[in-house]
Amino acid sequence: MVEESRPSWENPMQFVLACVSYAVGLGNVWRFPYLCQMHGGGGFLIPYLIMLVVEGLPLFYLELAIGQRMRQGSIGAWSAINPYMGGVGIASVVVSIFLAVYYNVINAWAFWYLFHSFQGTLPWAECPLSSNFTTYVPECEKSSSTDYFWYRETLNISSSIEDHGGIQMGQALCLVLSWMVVYLCVLRGTESTGKVVYFTATFPYLVMIIYLIRGVTLHGALNGLKYMFTPKLSDLADPKAWIDAATQILFSLGLGCGSLIAFASYNHHNNNFEKQAIVVSLINSATSIFASLVTFSIYGFKATFNYESCLDRTQLLLINTFDLAEDSIKNNNLDDWISHLNASFPDKFATISSQIEGCDLESELDTAVEGTGLAFIVYSEAIKNMGLSQLWSVLYFSMLLMLGIGSMLGNVAAIITPLRDSAFLTRHFRKETLIGMMCLFCCLVGLSFTTRSGNYWFTIFNDYAATFSLLFIVLIEIITVCYVYGLKKFEKDIEVMIGHRPHWYWKIIWSVISPVLIIGLFIFYIADYIMGGTPTYQAWDSNLGKTVTKEHPPFAQAVIGLLLVTSMMCVPLVALITFIKKKKEQARESKISTTAS
Amino acid sequence: MLSRVLLALSLVPALALALCQPDGQDAYKVRLSIKTALGANAYEWNESEQFLFRATLAFAMRKYTGQETFNVSSVIVCDETPRVSFWFVVKNPNDTATLIPKNAVEEAIRLSRNRINSAFLLSDKTLQFLGIPPTLAPPSQPSLPVWLIVFGVVMGIVTTGILALIISGFIQRKKKEKTIEDEDEEEKQERIMENGISCETLEGKDGVNNGAYSHDEDRLTQL
């Protein structure tokens, strides 16, 4: 009877890089700067760092400890901790499947933009011409060339979630490619993943450093940085800031999905994961702050550029209407001129007064964007105005790709590891076949996100698939480890692994503070959902050239409910099934013992 | 006699002015943005430049109609402003009291737009004929979109990688199965088992330091 030993990382560095690669993802780049901007700039760092120490670090430590101790994927690990709690593992896998299905679509978009960067002029730099070559396409003129490229040429988005449209070939091809890349990286298990993460973890930092150097030298970048770093401490009084900090830490570290348990399960029994947990969490937060530096310099550049373009346009309008000499109106005397012209020629002025846009730098900076809007619209708009835009575009989208693929590796590991632990599946299917089937399945389901209404479904998944459910899973995890498994037993396990017991600080957090915090977040989410009314979404209106708010139709709301319920139901369901099984066994045993005697 | 000639002479510019009216039916407004286009190299707009403009426009009319009767005097300019914008009309060379209709002028300008722009070192955006939209250059469309080419390259690399890994894994597995098959029964019994894990798979791995038992790593030797 030959047993293959469990595959393992070639050295601890690979494990650390895998965790970094997984945790440092798109959320660091497109969510954290947004939160910073919404909650008072530099002041947001205070709740963020507090939540890191009080919630993020301890939970990260916990998950690594479980994975390394049980040496199994999430399903096996939780079943080993307590047979009734096996449902937590299954819930993690379900959430990871949802994540894997929709997250890779982002990589498909990154590939699309990357491939389109290899052109003389970037396709989102100019509006395409209408058929008679005299004007630009009206949808593009009303919005902007970057908006048009994203909504029309990339997504070909429909006007509402009910209007399905067909599968977009370009998107579908890029999605297939993304899944093939992921398959290539996880094909050989830790052997291949361990080597890939050297690259996916370090390349984004290289690009961010280059971007930082370029970003701070851009004209107007200082406006953005000043805006970010002037702390508006009054915003800290708003509980939303603290709640957003807590949820951001939780989701940014990727807790609850089972990926960390999967990665840690390949560790040596005595790997010092305590140090590694601290290192990875700190790197993750530092990266968020670093990324927001880059993002805010880009914001500043873009806002200044738009502001100065606005001033130029107003100038041109005035000198054209009033036939003044070309260099008579400058940026600094624009307001004087406006009042002078209004007073001297009120009738003529009235004809153009509707076209005079108030140009305001503050309002340009205030436009806070997050998510795909930031990554694909705002950044590409800034890039098209930089010199050598093709180079910057290639660098930026490669970085997005590395971040996305790094996170995908973690997601896929969270699904594959429990599957490979199952003796039944391993007996009947080879490793490559199993992984291949999983990738194929996710790819096919993911094709639904490449339809014309795909982006609306993507937003639903992004907002609901892995938010509330993860909070629930993490809460059950903590309670299970502390109270069902027993904190003392857990302490002893850690001592066996790394040679010393965890400091009392960790124990207090695990048993008291974190559960209370997460229950608080839970209550807030429920209250927010109940008070929010019908969930809405932003639909793109091609006639107006901007997004409009629409309510979700009943079937979309049903899908939202399904997403939340399928993962959370696993926990009580499995507990119930185990309970019934145990009762049956007990009944059988007592029957045997009565017949035996 | 002299007074009649003088009267006639004074009427001509008056007539000319009467023909050229801002917002006239056959008049076009022109706007030049010289400083925007040329910056420090901008030239001054004066009578001579105006002369060049009228000559260029006459050239455009000649080219379009094929009649070589158009002259600088056929083009009349009025309402000049400091913006450097003005209105112009084109007189019919055969009948100086009438004007060339708007469409014809538009077509003529369209035809020779490039030549007119180059004469003034300007472009479609900086030498504007209000009412005549510039014919924007159609973007060059390569036969195969560039992105597909890059996509094809990357897809090829990834597919090759996947196939290579699968095939090498397959070959490795075949080799392992062969070595296991080739063993004798005796050898099978002799294979040392340690906790259910064959020593063969542990071969090559150094002993593991159990941190629970030692704080000083130097004291333990490796197995």
GROMACS .gro file of N, CA, C and O in nm, chain B residues 16-88:
model
  292
  613ALA      N    1  -1.972   9.624  -5.340
  613ALA     CA    2  -1.903   9.506  -5.288
  613ALA      C    3  -1.944   9.482  -5.143
  613ALA      O    4  -1.976   9.371  -5.103
  614LEU      N    5  -1.944   9.592  -5.066
  614LEU     CA    6  -1.983   9.577  -4.926
  614LEU      C    7  -2.127   9.528  -4.916
  614LEU      O    8  -2.159   9.448  -4.831
  615ALA      N    9  -2.209   9.575  -5.001
  615ALA     CA   10  -2.349   9.534  -4.996
  615ALA      C   11  -2.363   9.385  -5.024
  615ALA      O   12  -2.446   9.317  -4.966
  616LEU      N   13  -2.276   9.335  -5.115
  616LEU     CA   14  -2.284   9.193  -5.147
  616LEU      C   15  -2.241   9.109  -5.027
  616LEU      O   16  -2.298   9.004  -5.000
  617CYS      N   17  -2.134   9.155  -4.957
  617CYS     CA   18  -2.081   9.077  -4.845
  617CYS      C   19  -2.151   9.120  -4.718
  617CYS      O   20  -2.130   9.231  -4.669
  618GLN      N   21  -2.239   9.038  -4.670
  618GLN     CA   22  -2.310   9.067  -4.546
  618GLN      C   23  -2.290   8.953  -4.449
  618GLN      O   24  -2.304   8.838  -4.489
  619PRO      N   25  -2.259   8.983  -4.323
  619PRO     CA   26  -2.256   8.873  -4.225
  619PRO      C   27  -2.392   8.806  -4.219
  619PRO      O   28  -2.494   8.873  -4.230
  620ASP      N   29  -2.396   8.678  -4.208
  620ASP     CA   30  -2.521   8.601  -4.210
  620ASP      C   31  -2.593   8.610  -4.343
  620ASP      O   32  -2.711   8.584  -4.351
  621GLY      N   33  -2.518   8.646  -4.445
  621GLY     CA   34  -2.579   8.651  -4.578
  621GLY      C   35  -2.609   8.511  -4.628
  621GLY      O   36  -2.557   8.412  -4.576
  622GLN      N   37  -2.693   8.506  -4.732
  622GLN     CA   38  -2.737   8.374  -4.778
  622GLN      C   39  -2.621   8.293  -4.835
  622GLN      O   40  -2.614   8.173  -4.818
  623ASP      N   41  -2.530   8.360  -4.905
  623ASP     CA   42  -2.420   8.286  -4.967
  623ASP      C   43  -2.286   8.317  -4.901
  623ASP      O   44  -2.181   8.298  -4.962
  624ALA      N   45  -2.291   8.368  -4.779
  624ALA     CA   46  -2.166   8.406  -4.712
  624ALA      C   47  -2.124   8.299  -4.614
  624ALA      O   48  -2.207   8.230  -4.555
  625TYR      N   49  -1.993   8.285  -4.597
  625TYR     CA   50  -1.939   8.192  -4.498
  625TYR      C   51  -1.853   8.268  -4.399
  625TYR      O   52  -1.786   8.364  -4.434
  626LYS      N   53  -1.857   8.223  -4.275
  626LYS     CA   54  -1.770   8.282  -4.173
  626LYS      C   55  -1.646   8.196  -4.157
  626LYS      O   56  -1.654   8.073  -4.151
  627VAL      N   57  -1.533   8.265  -4.153
  627VAL     CA   58  -1.407   8.194  -4.136
  627VAL      C   59  -1.346   8.235  -4.003
  627VAL      O   60  -1.356   8.351  -3.963
  628ARG      N   61  -1.287   8.140  -3.935
  628ARG     CA   62  -1.224   8.170  -3.806
  628ARG      C   63  -1.086   8.108  -3.804
  628ARG      O   64  -1.071   7.988  -3.828
  629LEU      N   65  -0.983   8.190  -3.773
  629LEU     CA   66  -0.848   8.136  -3.767
  629LEU      C   67  -0.796   8.143  -3.624
  629LEU      O   68  -0.814   8.244  -3.556
  630SER      N   69  -0.732   8.035  -3.582
  630SER     CA   70  -0.673   8.033  -3.447
  630SER      C   71  -0.523   8.017  -3.463
  630SER      O   72  -0.465   7.912  -3.436
  631ILE      N   73  -0.460   8.125  -3.506
  631ILE     CA   74  -0.318   8.115  -3.543
  631ILE      C   75  -0.231   8.092  -3.420
  631ILE      O   76  -0.140   8.010  -3.421
  632LYS      N   77  -0.260   8.167  -3.311
  632LYS     CA   78  -0.175   8.153  -3.193
  632LYS      C   79  -0.187   8.014  -3.133
  632LYS      O   80  -0.090   7.957  -3.083
  633THR      N   81  -0.308   7.956  -3.136
  633THR     CA   82  -0.326   7.821  -3.083
  633THR      C   83  -0.244   7.721  -3.164
  633THR      O   84  -0.183   7.630  -3.110
  634ALA      N   85  -0.244   7.741  -3.296
  634ALA     CA   86  -0.179   7.642  -3.380
  634ALA      C   87  -0.027   7.656  -3.376
  634ALA      O   88   0.044   7.556  -3.372
  635LEU      N   89   0.021   7.780  -3.379
  635LEU     CA   90   0.165   7.799  -3.399
  635LEU      C   91   0.238   7.849  -3.276
  635LEU      O   92   0.360   7.850  -3.275
  636GLY      N   93   0.168   7.891  -3.175
  636GLY     CA   94   0.235   7.933  -3.051
  636GLY      C   95   0.330   8.046  -3.072
  636GLY      O   96   0.293   8.156  -3.115
  637ALA      N   97   0.459   8.021  -3.048
  637ALA     CA   98   0.559   8.127  -3.058
  637ALA      C   99   0.585   8.167  -3.202
  637ALA      O  100   0.630   8.279  -3.229
  638ASN      N  101   0.558   8.074  -3.296
  638ASN     CA  102   0.587   8.105  -3.437
  638ASN      C  103   0.469   8.171  -3.508
  638ASN      O  104   0.467   8.178  -3.630
  639ALA      N  105   0.371   8.216  -3.430
  639ALA     CA  106   0.250   8.272  -3.493
  639ALA      C  107   0.285   8.398  -3.571
  639ALA      O  108   0.364   8.481  -3.527
  640TYR      N  109   0.222   8.411  -3.688
  640TYR     CA  110   0.244   8.530  -3.768
  640TYR      C  111   0.130   8.628  -3.744
  640TYR      O  112   0.022   8.592  -3.699
  641GLU      N  113   0.158   8.751  -3.780
  641GLU     CA  114   0.060   8.855  -3.762
  641GLU      C  115  -0.041   8.849  -3.874
  641GLU      O  116  -0.005   8.827  -3.990
  642TRP      N  117  -0.171   8.869  -3.841
  642TRP     CA  118  -0.271   8.869  -3.948
  642TRP      C  119  -0.286   9.011  -4.000
  642TRP      O  120  -0.324   9.101  -3.930
  643ASN      N  121  -0.250   9.031  -4.125
  643ASN     CA  122  -0.260   9.166  -4.181
  643ASN      C  123  -0.317   9.159  -4.322
  643ASN      O  124  -0.365   9.055  -4.367
  644GLU      N  125  -0.308   9.272  -4.394
  644GLU     CA  126  -0.365   9.283  -4.528
  644GLU      C  127  -0.308   9.179  -4.622
  644GLU      O  128  -0.381   9.121  -4.704
  645SER      N  129  -0.176   9.159  -4.610
  645SER     CA  130  -0.112   9.064  -4.702
  645SER      C  131  -0.166   8.923  -4.680
  645SER      O  132  -0.191   8.848  -4.774
  646GLU      N  133  -0.182   8.887  -4.553
  646GLU     CA  134  -0.236   8.754  -4.525
  646GLU      C  135  -0.378   8.743  -4.581
  646GLU      O  136  -0.418   8.639  -4.636
  647GLN      N  137  -0.452   8.849  -4.565
  647GLN     CA  138  -0.588   8.853  -4.618
  647GLN      C  139  -0.586   8.832  -4.769
  647GLN      O  140  -0.668   8.761  -4.826
  648PHE      N  141  -0.488   8.899  -4.834
  648PHE     CA  142  -0.471   8.886  -4.979
  648PHE      C  143  -0.447   8.740  -5.015
  648PHE      O  144  -0.507   8.686  -5.108
  649LEU      N  145  -0.357   8.675  -4.936
  649LEU     CA  146  -0.327   8.534  -4.962
  649LEU      C  147  -0.454   8.450  -4.949
  649LEU      O  148  -0.478   8.359  -5.029
  650PHE      N  149  -0.534   8.483  -4.848
  650PHE     CA  150  -0.657   8.406  -4.828
  650PHE      C  151  -0.747   8.418  -4.950
  650PHE      O  152  -0.799   8.318  -5.001
  651ARG      N  153  -0.767   8.542  -4.997
  651ARG     CA  154  -0.855   8.560  -5.111
  651ARG      C  155  -0.799   8.490  -5.233
  651ARG      O  156  -0.873   8.430  -5.313
  652ALA      N  157  -0.666   8.494  -5.249
  652ALA     CA  158  -0.605   8.426  -5.364
  652ALA      C  159  -0.625   8.276  -5.354
  652ALA      O  160  -0.659   8.208  -5.452
  653THR      N  161  -0.607   8.220  -5.233
  653THR     CA  162  -0.624   8.075  -5.216
  653THR      C  163  -0.767   8.034  -5.246
  653THR      O  164  -0.791   7.930  -5.309
  654LEU      N  165  -0.859   8.116  -5.200
  654LEU     CA  166  -0.999   8.083  -5.224
  654LEU      C  167  -1.032   8.090  -5.373
  654LEU      O  168  -1.105   8.005  -5.427
  655ALA      N  169  -0.974   8.190  -5.440
  655ALA     CA  170  -0.994   8.200  -5.585
  655ALA      C  171  -0.939   8.075  -5.652
  655ALA      O  172  -0.999   8.019  -5.746
  656PHE      N  173  -0.824   8.031  -5.605
  656PHE     CA  174  -0.762   7.908  -5.658
  656PHE      C  175  -0.858   7.791  -5.640
  656PHE      O  176  -0.876   7.708  -5.730
  657ALA      N  177  -0.918   7.782  -5.519
  657ALA     CA  178  -1.009   7.672  -5.492
  657ALA      C  179  -1.128   7.675  -5.589
  657ALA      O  180  -1.170   7.571  -5.641
  658MET      N  181  -1.180   7.794  -5.615
  658MET     CA  182  -1.294   7.808  -5.707
  658MET      C  183  -1.252   7.768  -5.848
  658MET      O  184  -1.326   7.701  -5.920
  659ARG      N  185  -1.131   7.811  -5.886
  659ARG     CA  186  -1.081   7.776  -6.020
  659ARG      C  187  -1.073   7.625  -6.033
  659ARG      O  188  -1.116   7.566  -6.133
  660LYS      N  189  -1.017   7.562  -5.933
  660LYS     CA  190  -0.996   7.416  -5.937
  660LYS      C  191  -1.131   7.345  -5.945
  660LYS      O  192  -1.145   7.248  -6.019
  661TYR      N  193  -1.225   7.394  -5.867
  661TYR     CA  194  -1.355   7.324  -5.861
  661TYR      C  195  -1.433   7.342  -5.990
  661TYR      O  196  -1.487   7.247  -6.046
  662THR      N  197  -1.440   7.467  -6.036
  662THR     CA  198  -1.525   7.492  -6.153
  662THR      C  199  -1.452   7.467  -6.285
  662THR      O  200  -1.513   7.447  -6.388
  663GLY      N  201  -1.319   7.474  -6.279
  663GLY     CA  202  -1.243   7.457  -6.402
  663GLY      C  203  -1.235   7.586  -6.482
  663GLY      O  204  -1.166   7.594  -6.584
  664GLN      N  205  -1.307   7.691  -6.438
  664GLN     CA  206  -1.301   7.819  -6.509
  664GLN      C  207  -1.186   7.900  -6.455
  664GLN      O  208  -1.173   7.916  -6.334
  665GLU      N  209  -1.104   7.951  -6.547
  665GLU     CA  210  -0.990   8.028  -6.499
  665GLU      C  211  -1.019   8.176  -6.492
  665GLU      O  212  -0.930   8.259  -6.500
  666THR      N  213  -1.148   8.208  -6.475
  666THR     CA  214  -1.184   8.348  -6.469
  666THR      C  215  -1.187   8.403  -6.328
  666THR      O  216  -1.199   8.522  -6.306
  667PHE      N  217  -1.175   8.317  -6.227
  667PHE     CA  218  -1.179   8.365  -6.089
  667PHE      C  219  -1.051   8.438  -6.056
  667PHE      O  220  -0.943   8.397  -6.093
  668ASN      N  221  -1.066   8.547  -5.984
  668ASN     CA  222  -0.952   8.630  -5.947
  668ASN      C  223  -0.960   8.669  -5.801
  668ASN      O  224  -1.060   8.643  -5.736
  669VAL      N  225  -0.853   8.732  -5.754
  669VAL     CA  226  -0.855   8.777  -5.614
  669VAL      C  227  -0.973   8.872  -5.592
  669VAL      O  228  -1.035   8.874  -5.487
  670SER      N  229  -1.007   8.949  -5.694
  670SER     CA  230  -1.116   9.045  -5.678
  670SER      C  231  -1.253   8.977  -5.669
  670SER      O  232  -1.352   9.037  -5.628
  671SER      N  233  -1.258   8.848  -5.707
  671SER     CA  234  -1.386   8.779  -5.698
  671SER      C  235  -1.424   8.749  -5.552
  671SER      O  236  -1.540   8.723  -5.522
  672VAL      N  237  -1.326   8.747  -5.465
  672VAL     CA  238  -1.355   8.712  -5.325
  672VAL      C  239  -1.361   8.840  -5.243
  672VAL      O  240  -1.268   8.920  -5.243
  673ILE      N  241  -1.474   8.860  -5.178
  673ILE     CA  242  -1.491   8.981  -5.096
  673ILE      C  243  -1.498   8.942  -4.949
  673ILE      O  244  -1.568   8.848  -4.912
  674VAL      N  245  -1.427   9.017  -4.868
  674VAL     CA  246  -1.420   8.988  -4.724
  674VAL      C  247  -1.479   9.104  -4.646
  674VAL      O  248  -1.462   9.219  -4.684
  675CYS      N  249  -1.550   9.075  -4.540
  675CYS     CA  250  -1.601   9.184  -4.456
  675CYS      C  251  -1.608   9.141  -4.311
  675CYS      O  252  -1.593   9.025  -4.278
  676ASP      N  253  -1.635   9.240  -4.226
  676ASP     CA  254  -1.656   9.216  -4.083
  676ASP      C  255  -1.538   9.144  -4.017
  676ASP      O  256  -1.554   9.043  -3.950
  677GLU      N  257  -1.421   9.199  -4.039
  677GLU     CA  258  -1.305   9.139  -3.972
  677GLU      C  259  -1.305   9.175  -3.824
  677GLU      O  260  -1.342   9.285  -3.786
  678THR      N  261  -1.264   9.080  -3.741
  678THR     CA  262  -1.261   9.104  -3.596
  678THR      C  263  -1.121   9.071  -3.542
  678THR      O  264  -1.043   9.004  -3.609
  679PRO      N  265  -1.090   9.119  -3.420
  679PRO     CA  266  -0.959   9.089  -3.361
  679PRO      C  267  -0.938   8.940  -3.336
  679PRO      O  268  -0.825   8.895  -3.318
  680ARG      N  269  -1.048   8.863  -3.335
  680ARG     CA  270  -1.037   8.720  -3.315
  680ARG      C  271  -0.954   8.656  -3.423
  680ARG      O  272  -0.902   8.546  -3.408
  681VAL      N  273  -0.953   8.736  -3.531
  681VAL     CA  274  -0.921   8.688  -3.665
  681VAL      C  275  -1.034   8.597  -3.713
  681VAL      O  276  -1.019   8.475  -3.727
  682SER      N  277  -1.150   8.660  -3.732
  682SER     CA  278  -1.259   8.592  -3.800
  682SER      C  279  -1.324   8.694  -3.894
  682SER      O  280  -1.317   8.814  -3.869
  683PHE      N  281  -1.378   8.644  -4.003
  683PHE     CA  282  -1.440   8.736  -4.100
  683PHE      C  283  -1.538   8.657  -4.185
  683PHE      O  284  -1.537   8.534  -4.185
  684TRP      N  285  -1.618   8.734  -4.257
  684TRP     CA  286  -1.712   8.673  -4.352
  684TRP      C  287  -1.659   8.695  -4.493
  684TRP      O  288  -1.591   8.792  -4.520
  685PHE      N  289  -1.691   8.601  -4.583
  685PHE     CA  290  -1.651   8.624  -4.721
  685PHE      C  291  -1.761   8.574  -4.815
  685PHE      O  292  -1.842   8.488  -4.778
   0.00000   0.00000   0.00000
